[in-house]
Coordinates of C-alpha atoms in Angstrom, one line a residue:
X546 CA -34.0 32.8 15.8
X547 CA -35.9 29.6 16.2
X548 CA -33.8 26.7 15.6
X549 CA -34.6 22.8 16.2
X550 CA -31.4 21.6 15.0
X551 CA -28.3 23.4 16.0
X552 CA -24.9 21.1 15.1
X553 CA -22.9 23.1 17.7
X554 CA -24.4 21.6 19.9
X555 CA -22.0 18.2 19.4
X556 CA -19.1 20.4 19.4
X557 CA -19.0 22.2 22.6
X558 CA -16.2 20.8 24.6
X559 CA -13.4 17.8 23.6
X560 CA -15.3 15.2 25.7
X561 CA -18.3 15.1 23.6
X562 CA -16.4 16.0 20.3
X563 CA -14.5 12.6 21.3
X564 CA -18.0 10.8 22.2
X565 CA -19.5 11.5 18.2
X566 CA -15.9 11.4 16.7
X567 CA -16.5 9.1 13.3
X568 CA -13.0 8.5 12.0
X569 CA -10.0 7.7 14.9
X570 CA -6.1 7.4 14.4
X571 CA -4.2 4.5 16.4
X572 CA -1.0 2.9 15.9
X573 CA -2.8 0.2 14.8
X574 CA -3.0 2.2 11.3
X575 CA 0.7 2.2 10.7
X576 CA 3.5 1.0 8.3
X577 CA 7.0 2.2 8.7
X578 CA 8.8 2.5 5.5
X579 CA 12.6 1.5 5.8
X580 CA 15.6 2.2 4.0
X581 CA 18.2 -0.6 4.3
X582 CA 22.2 -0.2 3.3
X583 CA 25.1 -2.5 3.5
X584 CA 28.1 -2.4 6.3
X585 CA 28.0 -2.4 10.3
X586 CA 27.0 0.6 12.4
X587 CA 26.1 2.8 9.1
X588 CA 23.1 6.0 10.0
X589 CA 23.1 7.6 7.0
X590 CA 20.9 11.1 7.0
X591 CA 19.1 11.3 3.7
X592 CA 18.9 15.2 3.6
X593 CA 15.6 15.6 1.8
X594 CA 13.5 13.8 4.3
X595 CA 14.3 14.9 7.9
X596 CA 14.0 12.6 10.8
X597 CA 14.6 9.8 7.8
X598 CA 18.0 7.5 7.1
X599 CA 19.4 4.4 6.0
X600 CA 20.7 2.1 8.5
X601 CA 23.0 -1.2 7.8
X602 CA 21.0 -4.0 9.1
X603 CA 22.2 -3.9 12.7
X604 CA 20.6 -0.5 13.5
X605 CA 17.5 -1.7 11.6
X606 CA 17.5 -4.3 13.8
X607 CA 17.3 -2.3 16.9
X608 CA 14.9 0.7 15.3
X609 CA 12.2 -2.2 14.6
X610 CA 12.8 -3.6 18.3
X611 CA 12.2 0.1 19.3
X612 CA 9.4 1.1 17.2
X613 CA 7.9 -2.3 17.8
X614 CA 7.3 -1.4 21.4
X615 CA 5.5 2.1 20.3
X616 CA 2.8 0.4 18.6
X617 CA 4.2 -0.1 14.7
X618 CA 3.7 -3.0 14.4
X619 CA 4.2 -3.4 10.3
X620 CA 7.6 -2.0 8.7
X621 CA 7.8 -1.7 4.6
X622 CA 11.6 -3.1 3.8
X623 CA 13.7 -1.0 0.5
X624 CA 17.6 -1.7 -0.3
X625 CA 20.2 0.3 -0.8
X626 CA 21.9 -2.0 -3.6
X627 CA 25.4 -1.2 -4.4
X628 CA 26.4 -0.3 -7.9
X629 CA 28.2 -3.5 -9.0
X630 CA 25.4 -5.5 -7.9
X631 CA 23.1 -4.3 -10.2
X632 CA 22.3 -5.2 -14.0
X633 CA 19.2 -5.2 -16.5
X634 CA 17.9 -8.6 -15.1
X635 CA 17.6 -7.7 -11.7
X636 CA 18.8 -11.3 -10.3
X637 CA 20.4 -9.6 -7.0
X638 CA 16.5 -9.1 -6.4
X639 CA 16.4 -13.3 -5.9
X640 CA 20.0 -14.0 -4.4
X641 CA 18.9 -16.4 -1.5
X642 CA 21.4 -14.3 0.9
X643 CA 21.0 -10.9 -0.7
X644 CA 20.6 -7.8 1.2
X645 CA 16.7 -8.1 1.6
X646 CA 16.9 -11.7 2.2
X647 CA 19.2 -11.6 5.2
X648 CA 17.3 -8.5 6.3
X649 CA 14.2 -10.2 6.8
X650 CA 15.6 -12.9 8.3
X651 CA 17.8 -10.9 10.8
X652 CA 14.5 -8.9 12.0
X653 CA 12.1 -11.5 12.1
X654 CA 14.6 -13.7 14.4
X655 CA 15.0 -10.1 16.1
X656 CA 11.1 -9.4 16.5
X657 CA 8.9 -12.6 15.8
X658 CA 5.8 -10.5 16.1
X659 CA 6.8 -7.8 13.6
X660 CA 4.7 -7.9 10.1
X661 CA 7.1 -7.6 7.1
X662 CA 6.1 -5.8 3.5
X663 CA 9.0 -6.2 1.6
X664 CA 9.1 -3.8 -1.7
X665 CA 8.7 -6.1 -4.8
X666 CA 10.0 -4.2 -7.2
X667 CA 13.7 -4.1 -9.7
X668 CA 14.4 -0.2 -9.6
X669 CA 16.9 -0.9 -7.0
X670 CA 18.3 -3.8 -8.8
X671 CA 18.6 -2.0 -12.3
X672 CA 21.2 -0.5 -13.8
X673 CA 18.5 1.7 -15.8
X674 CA 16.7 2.7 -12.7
X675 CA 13.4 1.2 -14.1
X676 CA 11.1 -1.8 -12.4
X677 CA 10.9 -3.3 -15.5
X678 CA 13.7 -5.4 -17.5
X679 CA 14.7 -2.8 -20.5
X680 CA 14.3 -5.1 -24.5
X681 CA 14.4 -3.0 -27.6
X682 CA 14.1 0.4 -25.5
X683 CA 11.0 -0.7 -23.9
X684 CA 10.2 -1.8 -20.6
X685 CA 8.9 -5.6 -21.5
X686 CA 6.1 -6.4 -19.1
X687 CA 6.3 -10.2 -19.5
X688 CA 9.9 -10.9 -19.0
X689 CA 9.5 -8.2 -16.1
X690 CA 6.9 -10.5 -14.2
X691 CA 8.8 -13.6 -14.6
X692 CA 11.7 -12.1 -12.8
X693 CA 9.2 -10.1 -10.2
X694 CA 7.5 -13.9 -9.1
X695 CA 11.1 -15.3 -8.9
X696 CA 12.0 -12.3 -6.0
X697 CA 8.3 -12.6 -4.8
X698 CA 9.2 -16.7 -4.2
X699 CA 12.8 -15.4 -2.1
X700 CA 11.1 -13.2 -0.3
X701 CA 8.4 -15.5 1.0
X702 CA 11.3 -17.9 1.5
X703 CA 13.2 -15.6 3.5
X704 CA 10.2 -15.0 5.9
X705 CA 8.3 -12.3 4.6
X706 CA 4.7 -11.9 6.0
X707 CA 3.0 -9.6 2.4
X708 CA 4.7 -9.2 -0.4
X709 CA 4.0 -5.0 -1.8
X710 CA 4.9 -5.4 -5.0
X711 CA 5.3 -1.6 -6.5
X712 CA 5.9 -2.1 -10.2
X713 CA 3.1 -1.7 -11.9
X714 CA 3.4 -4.3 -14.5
X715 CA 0.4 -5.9 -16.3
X716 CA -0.9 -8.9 -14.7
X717 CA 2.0 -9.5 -11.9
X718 CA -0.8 -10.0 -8.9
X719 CA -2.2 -13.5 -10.4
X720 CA 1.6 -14.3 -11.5
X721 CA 2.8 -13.9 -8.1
X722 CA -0.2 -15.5 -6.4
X723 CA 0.4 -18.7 -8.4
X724 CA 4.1 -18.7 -7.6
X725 CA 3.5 -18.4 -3.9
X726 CA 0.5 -21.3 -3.9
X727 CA 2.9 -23.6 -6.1
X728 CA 6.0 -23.1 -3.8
X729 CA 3.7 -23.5 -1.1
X730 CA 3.9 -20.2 0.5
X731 CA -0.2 -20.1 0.8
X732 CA -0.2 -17.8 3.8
X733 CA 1.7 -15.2 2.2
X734 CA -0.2 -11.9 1.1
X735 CA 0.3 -9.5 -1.5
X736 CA -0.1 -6.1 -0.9
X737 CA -0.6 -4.7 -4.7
X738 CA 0.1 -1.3 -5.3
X739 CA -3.1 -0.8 -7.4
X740 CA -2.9 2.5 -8.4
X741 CA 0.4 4.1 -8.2
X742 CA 0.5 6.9 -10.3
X743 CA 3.5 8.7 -11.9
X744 CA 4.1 11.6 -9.7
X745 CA 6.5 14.0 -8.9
X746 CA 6.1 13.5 -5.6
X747 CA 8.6 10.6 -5.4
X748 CA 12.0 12.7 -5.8
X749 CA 12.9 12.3 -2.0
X750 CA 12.8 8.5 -2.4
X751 CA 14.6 8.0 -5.5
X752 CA 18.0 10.2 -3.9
X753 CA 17.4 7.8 -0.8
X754 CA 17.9 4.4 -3.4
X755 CA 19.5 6.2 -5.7
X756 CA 16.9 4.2 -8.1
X757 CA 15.6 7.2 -10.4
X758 CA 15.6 6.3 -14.4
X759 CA 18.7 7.1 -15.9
X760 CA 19.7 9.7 -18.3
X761 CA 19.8 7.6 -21.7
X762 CA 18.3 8.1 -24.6
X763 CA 17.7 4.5 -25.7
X764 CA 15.1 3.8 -23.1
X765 CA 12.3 5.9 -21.3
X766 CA 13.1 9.0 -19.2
X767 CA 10.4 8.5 -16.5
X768 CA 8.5 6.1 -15.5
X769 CA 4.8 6.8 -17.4
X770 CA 5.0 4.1 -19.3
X771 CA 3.6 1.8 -16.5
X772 CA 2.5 4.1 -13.2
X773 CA -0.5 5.6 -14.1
X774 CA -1.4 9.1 -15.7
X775 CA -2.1 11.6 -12.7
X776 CA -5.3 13.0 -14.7
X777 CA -7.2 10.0 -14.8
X778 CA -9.2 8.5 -11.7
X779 CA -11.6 5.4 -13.8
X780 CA -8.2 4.0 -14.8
X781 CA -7.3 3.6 -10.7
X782 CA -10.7 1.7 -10.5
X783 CA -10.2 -0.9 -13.1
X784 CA -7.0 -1.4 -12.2
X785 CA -7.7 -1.6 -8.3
X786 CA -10.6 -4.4 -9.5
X787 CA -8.4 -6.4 -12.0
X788 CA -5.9 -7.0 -9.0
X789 CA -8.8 -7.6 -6.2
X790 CA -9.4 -9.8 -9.3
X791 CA -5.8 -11.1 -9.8
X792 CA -6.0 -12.4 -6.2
X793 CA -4.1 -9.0 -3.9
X794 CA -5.2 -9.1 0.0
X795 CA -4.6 -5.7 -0.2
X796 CA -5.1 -2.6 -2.5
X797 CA -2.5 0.5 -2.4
X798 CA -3.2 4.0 -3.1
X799 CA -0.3 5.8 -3.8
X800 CA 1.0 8.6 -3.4
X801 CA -1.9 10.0 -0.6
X802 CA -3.3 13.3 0.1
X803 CA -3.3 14.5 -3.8
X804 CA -5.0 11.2 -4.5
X805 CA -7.8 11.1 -1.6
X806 CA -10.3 11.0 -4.2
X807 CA -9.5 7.7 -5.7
X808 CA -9.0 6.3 -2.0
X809 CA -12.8 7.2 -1.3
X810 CA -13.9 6.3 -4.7
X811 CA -12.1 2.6 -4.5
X812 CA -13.4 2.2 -0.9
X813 CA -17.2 2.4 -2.6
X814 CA -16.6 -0.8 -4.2
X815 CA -14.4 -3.2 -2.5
X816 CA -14.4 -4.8 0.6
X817 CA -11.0 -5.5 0.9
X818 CA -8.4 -3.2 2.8
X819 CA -6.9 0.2 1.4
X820 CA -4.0 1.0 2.0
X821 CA -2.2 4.3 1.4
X822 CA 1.3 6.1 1.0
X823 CA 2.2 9.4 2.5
X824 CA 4.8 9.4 0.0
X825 CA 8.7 10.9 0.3
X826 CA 7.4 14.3 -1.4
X827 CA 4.2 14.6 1.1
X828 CA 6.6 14.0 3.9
X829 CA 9.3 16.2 3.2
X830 CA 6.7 19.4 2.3
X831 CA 5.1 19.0 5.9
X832 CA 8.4 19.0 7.7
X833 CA 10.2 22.0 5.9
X834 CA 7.1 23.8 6.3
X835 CA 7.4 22.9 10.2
X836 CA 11.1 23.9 10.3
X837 CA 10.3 27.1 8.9
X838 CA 7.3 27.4 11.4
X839 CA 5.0 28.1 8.9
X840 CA 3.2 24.9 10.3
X841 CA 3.1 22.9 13.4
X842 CA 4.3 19.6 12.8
X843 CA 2.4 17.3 15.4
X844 CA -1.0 18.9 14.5
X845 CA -0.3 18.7 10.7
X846 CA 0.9 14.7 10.8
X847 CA -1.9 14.2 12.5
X848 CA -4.6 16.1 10.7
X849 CA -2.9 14.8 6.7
X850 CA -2.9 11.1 8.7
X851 CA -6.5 10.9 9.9
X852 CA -7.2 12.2 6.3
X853 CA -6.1 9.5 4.9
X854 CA -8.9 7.5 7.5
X855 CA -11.6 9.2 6.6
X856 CA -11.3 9.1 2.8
X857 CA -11.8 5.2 3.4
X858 CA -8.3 3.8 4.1
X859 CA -7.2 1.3 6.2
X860 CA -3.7 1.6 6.7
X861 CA -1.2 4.5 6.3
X862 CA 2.6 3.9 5.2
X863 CA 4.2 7.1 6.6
X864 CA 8.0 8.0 7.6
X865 CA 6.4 10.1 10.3
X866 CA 5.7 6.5 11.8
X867 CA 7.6 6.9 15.0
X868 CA 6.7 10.0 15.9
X869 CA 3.0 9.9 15.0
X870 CA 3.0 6.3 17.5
X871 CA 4.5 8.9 20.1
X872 CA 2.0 11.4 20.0
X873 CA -0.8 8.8 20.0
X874 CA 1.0 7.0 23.0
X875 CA 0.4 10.4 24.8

């Protein structure tokens, strides 16, 4: 055989697969989710997501000092909201000294340094389990903003760093953009989560907020109305370009691996950074797979992570944070 060009050649021991590597992993890359509950000294296990819990804000406090020193230097804040909090205006999501207020607060005077992405969302706040306010059976988009740019305004106020709106209402980006520059909160970002598609991945997450649409059948069952249809991938473009449009710092893909495709395709045509969510469902598959050895964990979180690099994103939101930071740290 006569061969000028043999590509094994760059692949014959670690050090030189290292030296031509094109995509790298670093702790640098990631966003901890966090789920937040009310009391003192509260670890709650959610049993669907191993290695996951909600924490009252004193242990948060202490896992972001902890993780902090790993490398994560970005955390992604959700709340627990108890029952008689909630309603269909979703005005606990703006209480000055509500749960995600004072939980910003307490963790930025904790860790100055840390980056804060507060969810922007009402699901949590509803009594309908929707991130819209519910008129006439419908989730009314316009009403829906106004109240999402009021909690975006709190949480800039309570020291957020990006605000990751995940509700996928019409036109919220420019809304929220304007709010921030009137109230003078200029420095503020807003992560927008672009293209967030209705998926059945989510299950996971909704049992940890206990946020998934109720059973009633006034209003909508799910939430396709507003996340986007899993089939289509030009829709994810226009809407990714109408926020980039709207004024977002950042775009989010979301959920991940299913969705590599519209990552890459997004990455073609903008410049600004990608984020994107190994979502509750993702998580939980790769670690009950690893309990049953079927698969090894580390090599797995790794491999689905730098995935997520090489189809063009810039930053990863994973539960598998902590860990992953450890096995880089190595």
């Amino acid at each position: 055989m006569k061969m000028i060009s043999r590509n094994r050649r760059l692949r014959t021991n670690d050090s030189i697969r290292r030296l031509v590597r094109e995509t790298s992993l670093t702790t640098n890359d990631l966003v901890l989710p966090m789920f937040v509950t009310e009391g003192d000294n509260k670890k709650e296990a959610i049993s669907s997501m191993p290695g996951v819990f909600r924490q009252s804000l004193d242990l948060t406090v202490k896992t972001v000092k902890e993780n902090y020193d790993l490398g994560i230097k970005a955390i992604n804040l959700y709340m627990k909201v108890s029952e008689n909090l909630k309603d269909n205006t979703g005005k606990e999501a703006w209480n000055p000294n509500g749960l995600m207020q004072n939980a910003i607060k307490a963790i930025k005077d904790a860790v100055p340094g840390i980056i804060i992405m507060p969810d922007v969302a009402l699901d949590p706040y509803s009594i309908y389990g929707h991130d819209g306010i519910i008129k006439n059976g419908k989730i009314d988009n316009d009403s829906t903003v106004e109240a999402l740019v009021k909690m975006g305004v709190s949480l800039a106020e309570a020291g957020a760093d990006i605000l990751a709106p995940s509700d996928m209402m019409d036109g919220r980006v420019l809304a929220m953009r304007e709010g921030l520059e009137e109230n003078g909160f200029t420095d503020v970002g807003i992560l927008s989560y672009a293209a967030k598609y209705a998926s059945a991945f989510y299950g996971p997450f909704r049992s940890a907020l206990d946020s998934a649409p109720v059973d009633n059948q006034d209003i909508p069952a799910d939430k396709k109305t507003y996340q986007m249809d899993f089939h289509n991938s030009r829709e994810a473009i226009d809407e990714a370009l109408k926020d980039v449009d709207e004024g977002a710092d950042i775009i989010m893909i979301k959920p991940g691996m299913p969705y590599l495709d519209i990552v890459s395709k997004i990455r073609e045509l903008i410049t600004q950074p990608i984020a994107v969510y190994q979502v509750s469902g993702e998580y939980a598959m790769l670690k009950a797979a690893a309990q049953n050895g079927w698969l090894d964990n580390d090599k797995v979180l790794i491999e689905s992570l730098t995935s997520f690099k090489r189809a063009g994103a810039d930053m990863i939101f994973t539960y598998a944070a902590p860990e992953v930071a450890k096995l880089l740290n190595r």
